[in-house]
Amino acid sequence: MRSLFSPAIRLMQNLRISQKIAFISAGFAIPLFIVLALLFSELRIEVASAKNKQHSLQLIQQNQALATLIRQHRTLLHLQLTGNKQVTDRIKPLETTITQAIDTAAPNSDLKKQWGNLSSAVMTMKAPDSFKAHTQLLDSINLKTAQLANNSKLSLDSDFTTNELSSLYLKSLPAIEEKISVMASRGAAYIDTGLFEAGEDVMLNSLQMSVKVELGQLSNAVSQYKKENIEYKTPLDNLQTALTNVQKYFDRAQDEVLASVNQSSGKAFSEAGDVTIQQLNTAGTNVAHLIDQRLGESISQLNLKIIKMFSAIIVLILIASYFLMAIYLTLSKEIQVLTEAIEKTASGDFSNIHQHAGKDEFAQLTNAVSTMNQSLSQLIAGIRSDAVTVNDIAHEIHEETVDLASRTDHQAGALQQTASSVEQLTGTIQENAANLAQASSLIHSSATHVNQGLEVMEKAIDSMQSVTHNSKKISEIIGVMDSISFQTNILALNAAVEAARAGQEGRGFAVVASEVRNLAQRSANAAKEIKALITTSGTAIEQGSNMINSAGKTMQEIATNVKQVTHLIKHVSDASQEQSKGISSVNQAITRIDEITQHNASLVEQATASTNKLEQQAMSLSTAVSIFRISAVSEKNAPVISIQAIQKKKAATHQVAAFKQSQKKILRG
């Protein structure tokens, strides 16, 4: 969109305000003048058209008058040719009048030729041919009249009343006049001769009936015209009277011609027709005057409209020029005021605060510049206040830097003591960790030996339990041997009894039985002794097994305790290692604190340098904003930087420099 208007924008940028206003005025005035010229031309065309209608109406009136004369000539000649010699002396003067009228109305037209031919041949014509020749001449006049009406658009006037009156004058009244003329000429000839030509009675009867209808319609139309146009009552009354006389004449024609009663002479009937036509022509002339009057009024209205429009345009141009000049003067003054305000603002004078009371764009721009000056004035005052605040902050930074230096000095001393204590604590913890590691190794070895002893004890317990089991089996075997000895003894006893029974034969067997009994007794005794010994050994073995079981439980408890001690020592060793790591972290943290302290020292140095730069910038800022002129209120509220504050800052800077030297020495130590 901007590229579309860029040529016009560049053109407007190269023009001054007066030239822009003139250019815009011309841009609007030229199309306006063209439209107005076309409008005036259209109005002038309408005026010319109305004047042309008036001129055509005059020519039509001449033609109507000529047609009336020719109708009179037709009537008189028709009467003469049908045998009425009383009208002969009226024909020649009438022909002279017609010739003069044709020379006046249409000197170089075909009408003059037709009239010349007609007037030279009338004496040789018969009555029907003469009537027909006159009718043809009348048709030519009517055709010319219609051409004049159509060419001038008189019959197509845009005004309704004028159009209706024109239709009445151009069509209705000439038609009725023609019918009156026909009735007068034909009826007078019939009255004189008593004879009709072939079909003439039917034609006249039809003419009578059509006139009656036309008169009724025309009378109604005239009555309506009178209601709609009260100012035209008199001429329309005359027309109404003429139409009434026409009706009376045709009523007379009804009696004398069509009914053949109350007849007068043909001459009298013809003269009555002439009088009726004359009355109708007079009424038609009045209608023509009304038409001409309305056309004149239309011309006057158009001329008045042109004058009013021209006057209104002149007034509007004067008003537009007045307001354009006022706009130019206003813009020039406002631009001058705005230019002066901007120049003062550009020179650093923000005290120009001018509020414009207008509501246009320049007033808004002027108020915006005033608001800008006020805002800039407050901004400069704020900058001055901020400069003082910056100086105060710099002073506080200096003091805080000195305080920070002092606290950093104390921090460095405490840090050295902490580092020494941490180093001792680190050595002790490392030694404890080594001892705990050795104790853990010894405890682990003891636990191993205890576990081996537990394994041996378990094997001994198993062996004792096996011996106890075997002793039980031996006791059972000895019990079996004791039982066998007892049975053997019984058997030996039985054998002795049997040997005694046998007597002498059984003595040897008795001896054997006795020996067997002794052996059985000895085996039983031995078995008892072995059983007693085994029982005693089993009891001792059982007691030893119980003691070994008790010792095994004790060793088990010792092993469990050793494991717990080993576990605890491991936890202590792990804790010592973690403590050692923690001490190492503390040592690293202390190292980091040492680095931070050094960094703080460098930051103190940088803060001092930044404070010096800040002080210089504050002084430069104060010097820079001191060239601006601000409003009295802002000037009153703006603080001023004190010399004493600057001197205090310089003293604090020297203190910080001295602290930096001492801090470097501490950090080296």
XYZ file of C-alpha atoms in Angstrom:
669
model
C 0.000 0.000 0.000
C 2.809 2.416 0.845
C 4.573 1.653 -2.439
C 1.347 2.583 -4.246
C 1.267 6.042 -2.630
C 5.054 6.572 -2.557
C 5.105 9.017 -5.551
C 2.415 11.169 -3.912
C 4.218 10.913 -0.548
C 7.501 12.074 -2.121
C 5.681 14.935 -3.838
C 4.013 16.038 -0.591
C 7.334 15.827 1.266
C 8.866 18.363 -1.134
C 6.062 20.931 -0.726
C 5.514 23.531 1.947
C 2.223 23.713 3.837
C 0.888 26.570 1.706
C 1.775 24.618 -1.431
C 0.188 21.466 -0.005
C -3.021 23.343 0.794
C -3.019 24.916 -2.651
C -2.361 21.530 -4.247
C -5.144 19.858 -2.255
C -7.512 22.776 -3.001
C -6.740 22.488 -6.698
C -7.130 18.716 -6.506
C -10.620 19.126 -5.103
C -11.557 22.306 -6.982
C -10.740 21.087 -10.499
C -13.022 17.997 -10.380
C -15.630 20.120 -8.607
C -15.466 22.775 -11.307
C -15.671 20.101 -13.985
C -18.764 18.611 -12.340
C -20.266 22.078 -11.881
C -19.451 22.957 -15.480
C -21.221 19.794 -16.630
C -24.127 20.620 -14.342
C -24.315 24.197 -15.617
C -24.043 22.905 -19.161
C -26.923 20.529 -18.479
C -28.966 23.352 -17.001
C -28.127 25.575 -19.965
C -29.186 22.760 -22.272
C -32.481 22.538 -20.390
C -32.908 26.316 -20.707
C -32.118 26.113 -24.418
C -34.537 23.219 -24.754
C -37.275 25.215 -23.034
C -36.573 28.205 -25.286
C -36.629 25.920 -28.295
C -40.009 24.639 -27.109
C -41.229 28.235 -26.879
C -39.975 28.938 -30.385
C -41.537 25.743 -31.667
C -44.764 26.688 -29.917
C -44.771 29.998 -31.792
C -44.233 28.210 -35.089
C -46.944 25.711 -34.182
C -49.272 28.611 -33.424
C -48.561 30.027 -36.867
C -49.210 26.619 -38.389
C -52.427 26.304 -36.393
C -53.521 29.725 -37.593
C -52.607 28.747 -41.170
C -54.549 25.491 -40.800
C -57.571 27.478 -39.578
C -57.393 29.738 -42.645
C -57.075 26.756 -44.979
C -60.091 25.115 -43.301
C -62.083 28.311 -43.874
C -60.917 28.331 -47.476
C -61.901 24.683 -47.844
C -65.356 25.385 -46.442
C -65.952 28.433 -48.604
C -64.629 26.780 -51.767
C -66.684 23.680 -51.060
C -69.803 25.828 -50.710
C -68.954 27.678 -53.903
C -68.340 24.471 -55.847
C -71.627 23.032 -54.573
C -73.503 26.097 -55.919
C -73.499 28.711 -53.135
C -72.417 31.939 -54.820
C -72.845 34.072 -51.717
C -69.383 33.158 -50.444
C -67.473 34.006 -53.617
C -66.475 37.510 -52.515
C -64.862 36.079 -49.338
C -62.577 33.599 -51.148
C -60.118 35.996 -52.774
C -59.214 37.994 -49.609
C -58.876 34.752 -47.726
C -56.490 33.348 -50.350
C -54.368 36.501 -50.085
C -54.249 36.106 -46.317
C -53.301 32.422 -46.645
C -50.498 33.254 -49.090
C -49.109 35.854 -46.706
C -49.349 33.417 -43.790
C -47.519 30.700 -45.748
C -44.811 33.194 -46.726
C -44.443 34.096 -43.086
C -44.609 30.570 -41.601
C -42.902 28.462 -44.282
C -41.484 30.503 -47.144
C -39.238 27.749 -48.540
C -41.257 24.652 -47.732
C -43.443 22.286 -49.703
C -46.514 23.936 -48.209
C -46.090 26.945 -50.437
C -45.811 24.721 -53.483
C -48.842 22.679 -52.488
C -50.819 25.849 -51.855
C -49.773 27.301 -55.208
C -50.892 24.157 -57.023
C -54.125 24.098 -55.066
C -54.971 27.775 -55.620
C -54.260 27.568 -59.390
C -56.396 24.466 -59.872
C -59.340 25.150 -57.595
C -61.587 26.506 -60.320
C -61.199 23.351 -62.359
C -61.794 20.961 -59.493
C -64.970 19.428 -58.326
C -66.104 19.815 -54.736
C -64.839 16.380 -53.508
C -61.452 16.863 -55.171
C -61.086 20.321 -53.706
C -62.057 19.055 -50.281
C -59.539 16.241 -50.625
C -56.740 18.571 -51.823
C -57.357 20.921 -48.899
C -57.346 17.976 -46.516
C -53.974 16.844 -47.901
C -52.593 20.329 -47.366
C -53.911 20.270 -43.815
C -52.295 16.883 -43.298
C -48.953 18.382 -44.424
C -49.408 21.248 -41.960
C -50.274 18.793 -39.177
C -47.238 16.675 -40.076
C -45.007 19.719 -39.890
C -46.588 20.646 -36.578
C -45.995 17.153 -35.243
C -42.361 17.326 -36.415
C -41.886 20.620 -34.629
C -43.442 19.221 -31.464
C -41.350 16.064 -31.611
C -38.094 17.793 -32.496
C -38.491 20.283 -29.683
C -39.861 17.517 -27.384
C -42.780 19.777 -26.632
C -45.094 16.803 -26.741
C -42.720 14.915 -24.412
C -42.177 17.591 -21.784
C -41.120 16.199 -18.416
C -43.590 18.431 -16.576
C -46.921 16.639 -16.306
C -49.153 19.716 -16.582
C -47.181 21.110 -19.518
C -47.310 17.726 -21.200
C -51.074 17.459 -20.727
C -51.678 21.016 -21.955
C -49.397 20.354 -24.950
C -51.323 17.209 -25.777
C -54.557 19.167 -25.492
C -53.297 21.988 -27.729
C -51.470 19.839 -30.276
C -53.893 16.929 -30.659
C -57.290 17.296 -29.060
C -58.203 20.858 -30.068
C -56.952 20.595 -33.689
C -58.869 17.317 -34.073
C -62.070 18.915 -32.812
C -61.501 21.970 -35.004
C -61.046 19.705 -38.010
C -64.307 17.940 -37.258
C -66.110 21.260 -36.797
C -64.715 22.424 -40.157
C -65.807 19.194 -41.859
C -69.266 19.436 -40.338
C -69.552 23.116 -41.267
C -68.511 22.644 -44.890
C -70.367 19.388 -45.556
C -73.368 20.344 -43.470
C -73.707 23.793 -45.104
C -73.500 22.171 -48.568
C -76.221 19.698 -47.571
C -78.434 22.467 -46.208
C -78.084 24.397 -49.454
C -78.478 21.436 -51.837
C -80.333 18.889 -49.750
C -78.101 16.212 -51.191
C -75.367 14.048 -49.620
C -72.518 12.572 -51.502
C -72.142 8.813 -51.412
C -71.679 7.744 -47.764
C -71.466 11.332 -46.603
C -74.432 11.058 -44.230
C -72.869 8.019 -42.542
C -69.554 9.832 -42.263
C -71.193 12.913 -40.722
C -73.210 10.792 -38.324
C -70.014 8.975 -37.253
C -68.324 12.336 -36.939
C -71.159 13.580 -34.728
C -70.887 10.568 -32.434
C -67.082 10.668 -32.165
C -67.153 14.402 -31.377
C -69.683 13.771 -28.655
C -67.402 11.199 -27.031
C -64.310 13.345 -27.458
C -66.031 16.398 -26.013
C -67.103 14.397 -22.983
C -63.607 13.129 -22.407
C -62.075 16.526 -23.026
C -64.551 18.242 -20.687
C -63.683 15.769 -17.919
C -59.969 16.338 -18.534
C -60.398 20.126 -18.407
C -62.386 19.814 -15.165
C -59.584 17.732 -13.702
C -57.015 20.299 -14.855
C -58.952 23.021 -13.085
C -58.956 21.053 -9.849
C -55.257 20.379 -10.057
C -54.292 23.892 -11.224
C -56.446 26.513 -9.540
C -54.331 29.332 -10.969
C -55.392 28.319 -14.499
C -59.105 28.458 -13.725
C -59.946 31.442 -16.039
C -58.375 30.133 -19.291
C -59.668 26.653 -18.569
C -63.157 28.087 -17.952
C -62.918 29.792 -21.346
C -61.878 26.456 -22.845
C -64.798 24.769 -21.084
C -67.131 27.404 -22.519
C -65.684 26.892 -25.993
C -66.199 23.150 -25.671
C -69.772 23.779 -24.591
C -70.301 25.933 -27.689
C -68.808 23.162 -29.805
C -71.316 20.761 -28.279
C -74.107 23.219 -29.056
C -72.914 23.551 -32.639
C -72.928 19.800 -33.105
C -76.356 19.646 -31.521
C -77.407 22.170 -34.158
C -75.713 20.014 -36.783
C -77.675 17.073 -35.443
C -80.904 18.959 -36.140
C -80.133 20.773 -39.379
C -77.879 18.261 -41.095
C -78.500 14.810 -39.725
C -82.192 15.273 -38.829
C -82.969 17.948 -41.494
C -85.075 20.023 -39.086
C -84.953 23.646 -38.109
C -82.659 24.296 -41.004
C -81.236 27.730 -41.717
C -79.087 28.619 -44.713
C -75.808 27.024 -45.555
C -74.107 30.324 -45.146
C -75.518 30.787 -41.642
C -74.567 27.255 -40.669
C -71.061 27.760 -42.066
C -70.660 31.094 -40.315
C -71.805 29.496 -37.046
C -69.092 26.893 -37.556
C -66.559 29.643 -38.163
C -67.624 31.367 -34.959
C -67.327 28.096 -33.025
C -63.909 27.485 -34.539
C -62.924 31.052 -33.668
C -63.979 30.499 -30.048
C -62.129 27.228 -29.952
C -59.037 28.905 -31.453
C -59.243 31.612 -28.840
C -59.397 28.985 -26.092
C -56.527 27.101 -27.781
C -54.543 30.336 -27.933
C -55.109 30.701 -24.199
C -53.863 27.125 -23.697
C -50.834 27.961 -25.859
C -50.240 31.004 -23.686
C -50.429 28.736 -20.620
C -47.890 26.404 -22.184
C -45.655 29.329 -23.101
C -46.111 30.730 -19.606
C -45.136 27.411 -18.033
C -42.137 27.130 -20.336
C -41.182 30.682 -19.377
C -41.549 29.787 -15.724
C -39.418 26.728 -16.294
C -36.773 28.873 -17.961
C -36.975 31.362 -15.114
C -36.689 28.573 -12.557
C -33.721 27.091 -14.404
C -32.057 30.494 -14.634
C -32.828 31.096 -10.975
C -31.456 27.667 -10.165
C -28.304 28.490 -12.084
C -27.998 31.795 -10.278
C -28.600 30.145 -6.903
C -26.146 27.397 -7.644
C -23.593 29.874 -8.893
C -24.149 32.030 -5.825
C -24.000 29.008 -3.524
C -20.798 27.872 -5.200
C -19.287 31.319 -4.784
C -20.365 31.372 -1.142
C -19.004 27.857 -0.595
C -15.755 28.803 -2.317
C -15.493 31.878 -0.111
C -16.259 29.813 3.003
C -13.803 27.104 1.922
C -11.187 29.753 1.186
C -11.853 31.326 4.572
C -11.448 28.031 6.380
C -8.452 27.015 4.261
C -6.791 30.308 5.130
C -7.691 29.723 8.778
C -6.240 26.200 8.541
C -3.085 27.576 6.919
C -2.670 30.287 9.544
C -3.419 27.806 12.342
C -1.003 25.232 10.985
C 1.673 27.851 10.414
C 1.330 29.183 13.942
C 1.193 25.731 15.532
C 4.150 24.526 13.491
C 6.097 27.639 14.489
C 5.290 27.048 18.166
C 6.119 23.359 17.810
C 9.371 24.146 15.975
C 10.461 26.586 18.703
C 9.621 24.032 21.389
C 11.582 21.287 19.601
C 14.552 23.634 19.036
C 14.604 24.512 22.748
C 14.351 20.831 23.590
C 17.191 20.056 21.190
C 19.332 22.736 22.893
C 18.731 21.106 26.291
C 16.025 23.444 27.573
C 13.285 21.246 29.009
C 11.555 24.068 30.861
C 9.357 24.831 27.842
C 6.066 23.266 28.949
C 3.187 24.683 26.887
C -0.256 23.074 26.980
C -2.348 23.641 23.850
C -6.089 24.017 24.317
C -6.979 22.674 20.869
C -8.061 19.148 19.972
C -6.432 18.671 16.557
C -3.343 16.580 15.775
C -0.957 19.550 16.077
C -2.410 20.396 19.474
C -1.883 16.775 20.489
C 1.665 16.903 19.106
C 2.390 20.171 20.960
C 0.995 18.713 24.156
C 3.038 15.560 23.520
C 6.214 17.673 23.180
C 5.296 19.492 26.398
C 4.684 16.154 28.079
C 7.997 14.925 26.684
C 9.759 18.008 28.087
C 8.095 17.460 31.408
C 9.046 13.786 31.375
C 12.607 14.594 30.310
C 12.779 17.265 33.020
C 11.699 14.707 35.571
C 14.139 12.233 34.017
C 17.058 14.672 34.301
C 16.032 15.444 37.872
C 15.890 11.722 38.501
C 19.315 11.282 36.890
C 20.709 13.969 39.167
C 19.104 12.269 42.125
C 20.465 8.955 40.918
C 23.928 10.501 40.574
C 23.778 11.568 44.233
C 22.484 8.139 45.145
C 25.300 6.535 43.173
C 27.835 8.645 45.055
C 26.246 7.701 48.372
C 26.260 4.055 47.352
C 29.913 4.359 46.329
C 30.676 5.816 49.753
C 28.856 2.966 51.436
C 30.702 0.483 49.220
C 33.991 2.028 50.327
C 33.036 1.700 53.961
C 31.790 -1.832 53.474
C 34.983 -2.670 51.599
C 37.075 -1.457 54.534
C 34.920 -3.483 56.897
C 35.234 -6.462 54.569
C 39.010 -6.041 54.565
C 39.099 -6.045 58.383
C 36.932 -9.116 58.611
C 38.972 -10.819 55.925
C 42.130 -10.140 58.008
C 40.569 -11.807 61.051
C 39.316 -14.599 58.854
C 42.824 -15.258 57.512
C 44.267 -15.584 61.089
C 41.501 -17.883 62.225
C 41.935 -19.848 59.037
C 45.638 -20.461 59.784
C 44.850 -21.739 63.304
C 42.114 -23.943 61.933
C 44.445 -25.336 59.298
C 47.086 -26.207 61.953
C 44.529 -27.917 64.207
C 43.094 -29.797 61.288
C 46.547 -31.005 60.295
C 47.160 -32.389 63.853
C 43.735 -33.959 63.934
C 44.399 -35.484 60.539
C 47.653 -37.121 61.798
C 45.941 -38.516 64.916
C 43.044 -39.872 62.932
C 45.362 -41.457 60.407
C 47.380 -43.133 63.280
C 44.126 -44.410 64.858
C 43.071 -45.713 61.506
C 46.409 -47.610 61.160
C 46.094 -49.092 64.714
C 42.525 -50.071 64.045
C 43.597 -51.706 60.836
C 46.294 -53.712 62.697
C 43.828 -54.671 65.485
C 41.353 -55.687 62.860
C 44.043 -57.896 61.287
C 44.873 -59.521 64.663
C 41.234 -60.032 65.527
C 40.717 -61.552 62.128
C 43.659 -63.965 62.763
C 42.283 -64.850 66.237
C 38.912 -65.463 64.744
C 40.539 -67.804 62.247
C 42.288 -69.781 65.017
C 39.096 -69.885 67.080
C 37.291 -71.259 64.105
C 40.006 -73.917 63.671
C 39.691 -74.811 67.431
C 35.958 -75.054 66.996
C 36.475 -77.443 64.127
C 38.865 -79.619 66.286
C 36.421 -79.534 69.198
C 33.648 -80.596 66.874
C 35.816 -83.504 65.659
C 36.654 -84.480 69.299
C 33.002 -84.344 70.206
C 32.272 -86.564 67.230
C 35.014 -89.036 68.385
C 33.723 -89.066 71.970
C 30.254 -89.673 70.735
C 31.608 -92.582 68.599
C 33.442 -94.056 71.633
C 30.330 -93.698 73.727
C 28.421 -95.490 71.061
C 31.027 -98.280 70.822
C 31.096 -98.651 74.613
C 27.392 -99.136 74.544
C 27.822 -101.831 71.923
C 30.578 -103.535 74.043
C 28.271 -103.414 77.058
C 25.651 -105.099 75.004
C 28.154 -107.786 73.860
C 29.347 -108.302 77.409
C 25.706 -108.583 78.409
C 25.340 -111.262 75.776
C 28.534 -113.014 77.082
C 27.191 -112.774 80.635
C 23.966 -114.317 79.461
C 25.923 -117.023 77.678
C 27.965 -117.668 80.852
C 24.755 -117.890 82.825
C 23.274 -120.323 80.375
C 26.551 -122.250 80.287
C 26.522 -122.404 84.055
C 22.976 -123.691 84.034
C 23.864 -126.198 81.394
C 26.906 -127.253 83.419
C 24.674 -127.550 86.464
C 22.231 -129.642 84.560
C 25.094 -131.721 83.208
C 26.358 -132.283 86.767
C 22.911 -133.295 87.852
C 22.673 -135.649 84.977
C 26.214 -136.923 85.692
C 25.265 -137.562 89.301
C 22.277 -139.446 88.162
C 24.474 -141.332 85.817
C 26.697 -142.335 88.628
C 29.973 -143.759 87.800
C 29.499 -143.408 84.146
C 28.900 -139.820 84.509
C 31.796 -138.884 86.696
C 33.961 -137.867 83.824
C 31.201 -135.870 82.372
C 30.607 -134.357 85.818
C 34.232 -133.361 85.960
C 33.906 -131.754 82.560
C 30.706 -130.103 83.632
C 32.369 -128.822 86.764
C 35.156 -127.342 84.723
C 32.769 -125.928 82.337
C 30.865 -124.457 85.221
C 34.041 -122.965 86.629
C 34.921 -121.511 83.295
C 31.430 -120.194 82.929
C 31.664 -118.714 86.391
C 34.979 -117.160 85.629
C 33.641 -115.840 82.289
C 30.652 -114.389 84.069
C 32.856 -112.736 86.664
C 35.149 -111.387 83.959
C 32.184 -110.174 82.025
C 30.858 -108.429 85.098
C 34.178 -106.794 85.746
C 34.469 -105.724 82.092
C 30.894 -104.445 82.207
C 31.645 -102.524 85.376
C 34.765 -101.071 83.758
C 32.932 -100.235 80.580
C 30.095 -98.715 82.561
C 32.627 -96.633 84.503
C 34.392 -95.682 81.202
C 31.044 -94.867 79.575
C 30.158 -92.634 82.492
C 33.540 -90.905 82.267
C 33.249 -90.654 78.491
C 29.740 -89.193 78.854
C 31.010 -86.673 81.361
C 33.958 -85.849 79.051
C 31.565 -85.541 76.124
C 29.348 -83.186 78.149
C 32.403 -81.168 79.114
C 33.604 -81.092 75.484
C 30.092 -80.019 74.409
C 30.183 -77.283 77.044
C 33.664 -76.272 75.880
C 32.399 -76.306 72.261
C 29.501 -74.001 73.155
C 31.923 -71.744 75.005
C 34.246 -71.706 71.974
C 31.235 -71.030 69.800
C 30.274 -68.053 71.969
C 33.912 -66.904 71.897
C 33.889 -67.188 68.114
C 30.604 -65.256 67.982
C 32.014 -62.551 70.227
C 35.175 -62.459 68.136
C 33.053 -61.981 65.023
C 31.113 -59.171 66.708
C 34.351 -57.567 67.880
C 35.746 -57.984 64.362
C 32.577 -56.412 62.936
C 32.727 -53.524 65.415
C 36.413 -52.977 64.770
C 35.626 -52.987 61.050
C 32.922 -50.367 61.597
C 35.336 -48.338 63.704
C 37.968 -48.737 60.993
C 35.459 -47.689 58.328
C 34.364 -44.749 60.468
C 38.010 -43.798 60.953
C 38.511 -43.957 57.192
C 35.378 -41.869 56.626
C 36.585 -39.476 59.310
C 39.920 -39.350 57.585
C 38.141 -38.617 54.292
C 35.980 -35.997 56.052
C 39.063 -34.405 57.548
C 40.569 -34.451 54.065
C 37.403 -32.741 52.768
C 37.624 -30.248 55.608
C 41.232 -29.685 54.691
C 40.185 -29.182 51.049
C 37.386 -26.850 52.193
C 39.858 -24.886 54.231
C 42.084 -24.759 51.163
C 39.054 -23.562 49.170
C 38.304 -20.987 51.875
C 41.872 -19.888 51.563
C 41.414 -19.510 47.804
C 38.105 -17.687 48.388
C 39.841 -15.399 50.833
C 42.423 -14.632 48.198
C 39.628 -14.152 45.665
C 37.846 -11.880 48.137
C 40.995 -9.875 48.415
C 41.127 -9.518 44.633
C 37.386 -8.679 44.648
C 38.057 -6.024 47.266
C 40.672 -4.643 44.936
C 38.285 -4.809 41.978
C 35.500 -3.278 44.100
C 37.827 -0.431 44.924
C 38.643 0.097 41.263
C 34.947 -0.174 40.356
C 34.089 2.285 43.096
C 36.645 4.712 41.685
C 35.163 4.255 38.192
C 31.663 4.618 39.621
C 32.693 7.838 41.308
C 34.185 9.135 38.076
C 31.073 8.130 36.115
C 28.873 9.807 38.728
C 30.918 12.992 38.401
C 30.754 12.757 34.586
C 27.005 12.120 34.778
C 26.517 15.104 37.046
C 28.584 17.261 34.686
C 26.619 15.949 31.665
C 23.172 16.582 33.114
C 24.167 19.988 34.520
C 23.904 21.502 31.005
C 20.162 20.758 30.853
C 17.627 23.303 32.038
C 14.661 21.757 33.759
C 11.477 23.043 35.316
C 11.549 24.859 38.662
C 9.720 22.037 40.444
C 12.113 19.376 39.165
C 15.095 21.669 39.913
C 13.864 22.139 43.459
C 13.440 18.400 44.056
C 16.815 17.406 42.535
C 19.614 16.822 45.184
C 23.231 18.030 44.834
C 26.407 16.016 45.301
C 28.443 17.274 48.289
C 32.215 17.804 48.244
C 32.543 16.268 51.712
C 31.067 13.005 50.491
C 33.581 12.863 47.682
C 36.462 13.551 50.085
C 35.226 10.765 52.402
C 35.192 8.405 49.461
C 38.795 9.295 48.594
C 39.862 8.662 52.213
C 38.122 5.330 52.181
C 39.921 4.506 48.924
C 43.295 5.083 50.595
C 42.253 2.823 53.501
C 41.336 0.077 51.093
C 44.696 0.412 49.327
C 46.502 0.020 52.681
C 44.400 -3.019 53.492
C 45.335 -4.651 50.188
C 49.023 -4.507 51.047
C 48.467 -6.102 54.488
C 46.202 -8.739 52.972
C 48.865 -9.761 50.465
C 51.367 -10.228 53.288
C 48.935 -12.392 55.263
C 48.187 -14.552 52.226
C 51.917 -15.061 51.549
C 52.415 -16.157 55.240
